[in-house]
Amino acid sequence: MTTTPFRTLDDTFTAAGQIQPSDVTEAAAAGYALVINNRPEGEDPGQPTGAEIEAAAQAAGLSYVAIPVDHSGMRRDQVDAMKAALEAATGPVLAFCRSGTRSTFLWAFARAELGDAPADLVAKADAQGYNVRPLFG
């Protein structure tokens, strides 16, 4: 059983707070194809390293991408990397950070650039407790 709630925004994307290597096994069993790590190394004491999550993803047959975002804000290269990862994904994506908010913001920016209506993105995020309205206002 997952130690972190997975919040499914749509059939292609789920956000989560910090996951553990055991959560990756569960994600693979649930049909996810890609894990995106939006958490910088060492943000909190005791958080698993990116290498540990990546090794768990590889062992479970999942792809892994690291796009760390710290609290200074998001940059163009991070949005571009998220967009590329979403486009390349061969199935549902599980992205995580401390709470799932940075992952959801990156997803919303990327999906908007890929043509999704901001109102639809706001509604999907709202349904899972994330507020992306400020991104589009």
PDB file of C-alpha atoms in Angstrom:
ATOM      1  CA  MET A   1       0.000   0.000   0.000  1.00  0.00           C
ATOM      2  CA  THR A   2       1.284   3.437  -0.925  1.00  0.00           C
ATOM      3  CA  THR A   3       2.642   5.651   1.825  1.00  0.00           C
ATOM      4  CA  THR A   4       1.842   8.764  -0.227  1.00  0.00           C
ATOM      5  CA  PRO A   5      -1.554   9.577  -1.742  1.00  0.00           C
ATOM      6  CA  PHE A   6      -1.560   9.606  -5.510  1.00  0.00           C
ATOM      7  CA  ARG A   7      -3.807  12.365  -6.884  1.00  0.00           C
ATOM      8  CA  THR A   8      -4.955  11.573 -10.400  1.00  0.00           C
ATOM      9  CA  LEU A   9      -5.546  14.736 -12.416  1.00  0.00           C
ATOM     10  CA  ASP A  10      -6.529  12.920 -15.604  1.00  0.00           C
ATOM     11  CA  ASP A  11      -5.994   9.558 -17.268  1.00  0.00           C
ATOM     12  CA  THR A  12      -2.412  10.472 -18.199  1.00  0.00           C
ATOM     13  CA  PHE A  13      -1.081  12.288 -15.126  1.00  0.00           C
ATOM     14  CA  THR A  14      -0.957  11.775 -11.377  1.00  0.00           C
ATOM     15  CA  ALA A  15       0.766  13.990  -8.820  1.00  0.00           C
ATOM     16  CA  ALA A  16       2.038  12.934  -5.415  1.00  0.00           C
ATOM     17  CA  GLY A  17       4.035  14.141  -2.494  1.00  0.00           C
ATOM     18  CA  GLN A  18       7.346  12.462  -1.729  1.00  0.00           C
ATOM     19  CA  ILE A  19       7.246   8.820  -2.737  1.00  0.00           C
ATOM     20  CA  GLN A  20       9.294   5.921  -1.429  1.00  0.00           C
ATOM     21  CA  PRO A  21      10.914   3.190  -3.512  1.00  0.00           C
ATOM     22  CA  SER A  22       8.060   0.848  -2.480  1.00  0.00           C
ATOM     23  CA  ASP A  23       5.565   3.301  -4.004  1.00  0.00           C
ATOM     24  CA  VAL A  24       7.288   2.851  -7.358  1.00  0.00           C
ATOM     25  CA  THR A  25       6.497  -0.863  -7.283  1.00  0.00           C
ATOM     26  CA  GLU A  26       2.858  -0.021  -6.607  1.00  0.00           C
ATOM     27  CA  ALA A  27       2.882   2.552  -9.418  1.00  0.00           C
ATOM     28  CA  ALA A  28       4.164  -0.056 -11.856  1.00  0.00           C
ATOM     29  CA  ALA A  29       1.450  -2.498 -10.781  1.00  0.00           C
ATOM     30  CA  ALA A  30      -1.132   0.267 -11.342  1.00  0.00           C
ATOM     31  CA  GLY A  31       0.043   0.768 -14.928  1.00  0.00           C
ATOM     32  CA  TYR A  32       2.199   3.874 -14.730  1.00  0.00           C
ATOM     33  CA  ALA A  33       4.933   4.103 -17.349  1.00  0.00           C
ATOM     34  CA  LEU A  34       7.016   7.061 -16.160  1.00  0.00           C
ATOM     35  CA  VAL A  35       8.069   8.542 -12.829  1.00  0.00           C
ATOM     36  CA  ILE A  36       9.019  12.237 -12.840  1.00  0.00           C
ATOM     37  CA  ASN A  37      10.981  13.499  -9.852  1.00  0.00           C
ATOM     38  CA  ASN A  38      10.399  17.232  -9.317  1.00  0.00           C
ATOM     39  CA  ARG A  39      12.144  17.294  -5.953  1.00  0.00           C
ATOM     40  CA  PRO A  40      15.671  18.632  -5.445  1.00  0.00           C
ATOM     41  CA  GLU A  41      18.111  16.415  -3.589  1.00  0.00           C
ATOM     42  CA  GLY A  42      18.369  16.970   0.144  1.00  0.00           C
ATOM     43  CA  GLU A  43      15.322  19.214   0.434  1.00  0.00           C
ATOM     44  CA  ASP A  44      14.270  17.396   3.615  1.00  0.00           C
ATOM     45  CA  PRO A  45      16.316  15.173   5.911  1.00  0.00           C
ATOM     46  CA  GLY A  46      15.589  11.530   5.297  1.00  0.00           C
ATOM     47  CA  GLN A  47      13.964  11.880   1.875  1.00  0.00           C
ATOM     48  CA  PRO A  48      14.987   9.121  -0.531  1.00  0.00           C
ATOM     49  CA  THR A  49      17.592  10.152  -3.065  1.00  0.00           C
ATOM     50  CA  GLY A  50      16.754  10.507  -6.703  1.00  0.00           C
ATOM     51  CA  ALA A  51      19.100   7.589  -7.364  1.00  0.00           C
ATOM     52  CA  GLU A  52      17.053   5.368  -5.027  1.00  0.00           C
ATOM     53  CA  ILE A  53      13.795   6.277  -6.778  1.00  0.00           C
ATOM     54  CA  GLU A  54      15.414   5.873 -10.189  1.00  0.00           C
ATOM     55  CA  ALA A  55      16.759   2.415  -9.254  1.00  0.00           C
ATOM     56  CA  ALA A  56      13.293   1.376  -8.042  1.00  0.00           C
ATOM     57  CA  ALA A  57      11.763   2.662 -11.289  1.00  0.00           C
ATOM     58  CA  GLN A  58      14.277   0.749 -13.408  1.00  0.00           C
ATOM     59  CA  ALA A  59      13.733  -2.415 -11.361  1.00  0.00           C
ATOM     60  CA  ALA A  60       9.971  -2.058 -11.877  1.00  0.00           C
ATOM     61  CA  GLY A  61      10.335  -1.467 -15.623  1.00  0.00           C
ATOM     62  CA  LEU A  62       9.380   2.212 -15.473  1.00  0.00           C
ATOM     63  CA  SER A  63      11.059   5.156 -17.125  1.00  0.00           C
ATOM     64  CA  TYR A  64      12.426   7.878 -14.860  1.00  0.00           C
ATOM     65  CA  VAL A  65      13.105  11.583 -15.392  1.00  0.00           C
ATOM     66  CA  ALA A  66      14.429  14.100 -12.882  1.00  0.00           C
ATOM     67  CA  ILE A  67      13.274  17.701 -13.290  1.00  0.00           C
ATOM     68  CA  PRO A  68      14.062  19.177  -9.865  1.00  0.00           C
ATOM     69  CA  VAL A  69      12.331  22.421  -8.931  1.00  0.00           C
ATOM     70  CA  ASP A  70      13.355  24.295  -5.808  1.00  0.00           C
ATOM     71  CA  HIS A  71      11.350  26.992  -4.054  1.00  0.00           C
ATOM     72  CA  SER A  72      12.938  29.807  -6.091  1.00  0.00           C
ATOM     73  CA  GLY A  73      10.416  29.140  -8.849  1.00  0.00           C
ATOM     74  CA  MET A  74      10.093  27.413 -12.176  1.00  0.00           C
ATOM     75  CA  ARG A  75      12.248  28.134 -15.169  1.00  0.00           C
ATOM     76  CA  ARG A  76      11.590  27.810 -18.888  1.00  0.00           C
ATOM     77  CA  ASP A  77      13.948  24.821 -19.167  1.00  0.00           C
ATOM     78  CA  GLN A  78      11.962  22.949 -16.492  1.00  0.00           C
ATOM     79  CA  VAL A  79       8.653  23.563 -18.281  1.00  0.00           C
ATOM     80  CA  ASP A  80      10.249  22.448 -21.557  1.00  0.00           C
ATOM     81  CA  ALA A  81      11.617  19.302 -19.892  1.00  0.00           C
ATOM     82  CA  MET A  82       8.187  18.494 -18.416  1.00  0.00           C
ATOM     83  CA  LYS A  83       6.527  19.028 -21.775  1.00  0.00           C
ATOM     84  CA  ALA A  84       9.063  16.725 -23.461  1.00  0.00           C
ATOM     85  CA  ALA A  85       8.634  14.064 -20.768  1.00  0.00           C
ATOM     86  CA  LEU A  86       4.842  14.140 -21.056  1.00  0.00           C
ATOM     87  CA  GLU A  87       5.008  13.914 -24.847  1.00  0.00           C
ATOM     88  CA  ALA A  88       7.470  11.009 -24.737  1.00  0.00           C
ATOM     89  CA  ALA A  89       5.625   9.025 -22.064  1.00  0.00           C
ATOM     90  CA  THR A  90       4.347   5.672 -23.264  1.00  0.00           C
ATOM     91  CA  GLY A  91       1.618   5.546 -20.620  1.00  0.00           C
ATOM     92  CA  PRO A  92       0.400   7.271 -17.471  1.00  0.00           C
ATOM     93  CA  VAL A  93       2.831   9.489 -15.581  1.00  0.00           C
ATOM     94  CA  LEU A  94       3.406   9.729 -11.831  1.00  0.00           C
ATOM     95  CA  ALA A  95       5.179  12.967 -10.861  1.00  0.00           C
ATOM     96  CA  PHE A  96       6.187  13.860  -7.320  1.00  0.00           C
ATOM     97  CA  CYS A  97       7.703  16.602  -5.188  1.00  0.00           C
ATOM     98  CA  ARG A  98       7.196  17.429  -1.505  1.00  0.00           C
ATOM     99  CA  SER A  99       3.406  17.849  -1.750  1.00  0.00           C
ATOM    100  CA  GLY A 100       2.632  17.417  -5.449  1.00  0.00           C
ATOM    101  CA  THR A 101       2.113  21.135  -6.013  1.00  0.00           C
ATOM    102  CA  ARG A 102       5.284  21.823  -8.022  1.00  0.00           C
ATOM    103  CA  SER A 103       4.577  18.731 -10.116  1.00  0.00           C
ATOM    104  CA  THR A 104       1.034  19.950 -10.758  1.00  0.00           C
ATOM    105  CA  PHE A 105       2.222  23.448 -11.669  1.00  0.00           C
ATOM    106  CA  LEU A 106       4.751  22.057 -14.161  1.00  0.00           C
ATOM    107  CA  TRP A 107       2.075  19.771 -15.616  1.00  0.00           C
ATOM    108  CA  ALA A 108      -0.346  22.701 -15.993  1.00  0.00           C
ATOM    109  CA  PHE A 109       2.243  24.910 -17.713  1.00  0.00           C
ATOM    110  CA  ALA A 110       3.281  22.070 -20.036  1.00  0.00           C
ATOM    111  CA  ARG A 111      -0.282  20.994 -20.880  1.00  0.00           C
ATOM    112  CA  ALA A 112      -1.288  24.610 -21.580  1.00  0.00           C
ATOM    113  CA  GLU A 113       1.587  24.898 -24.038  1.00  0.00           C
ATOM    114  CA  LEU A 114       0.460  21.632 -25.615  1.00  0.00           C
ATOM    115  CA  GLY A 115      -2.970  23.179 -26.220  1.00  0.00           C
ATOM    116  CA  ASP A 116      -5.101  22.224 -23.213  1.00  0.00           C
ATOM    117  CA  ALA A 117      -7.576  24.891 -22.156  1.00  0.00           C
ATOM    118  CA  PRO A 118      -6.534  26.625 -18.934  1.00  0.00           C
ATOM    119  CA  ALA A 119     -10.085  26.285 -17.550  1.00  0.00           C
ATOM    120  CA  ASP A 120      -9.879  22.506 -17.995  1.00  0.00           C
ATOM    121  CA  LEU A 121      -6.498  22.372 -16.265  1.00  0.00           C
ATOM    122  CA  VAL A 122      -7.812  24.478 -13.378  1.00  0.00           C
ATOM    123  CA  ALA A 123     -10.815  22.168 -12.976  1.00  0.00           C
ATOM    124  CA  LYS A 124      -8.679  19.005 -13.036  1.00  0.00           C
ATOM    125  CA  ALA A 125      -6.245  20.423 -10.476  1.00  0.00           C
ATOM    126  CA  ASP A 126      -9.058  21.759  -8.265  1.00  0.00           C
ATOM    127  CA  ALA A 127     -10.657  18.322  -8.167  1.00  0.00           C
ATOM    128  CA  GLN A 128      -7.494  16.996  -6.503  1.00  0.00           C
ATOM    129  CA  GLY A 129      -6.904  19.915  -4.141  1.00  0.00           C
ATOM    130  CA  TYR A 130      -4.332  21.859  -6.174  1.00  0.00           C
ATOM    131  CA  ASN A 131      -4.855  25.508  -7.107  1.00  0.00           C
ATOM    132  CA  VAL A 132      -3.312  26.399 -10.462  1.00  0.00           C
ATOM    133  CA  ARG A 133      -5.529  29.475 -11.067  1.00  0.00           C
ATOM    134  CA  PRO A 134      -2.684  31.927 -10.349  1.00  0.00           C
ATOM    135  CA  LEU A 135      -0.732  30.440 -13.264  1.00  0.00           C
ATOM    136  CA  PHE A 136      -3.333  31.553 -15.776  1.00  0.00           C
ATOM    137  CA  GLY A 137      -4.584  34.828 -14.291  1.00  0.00           C
TER     138      GLY A 137
END
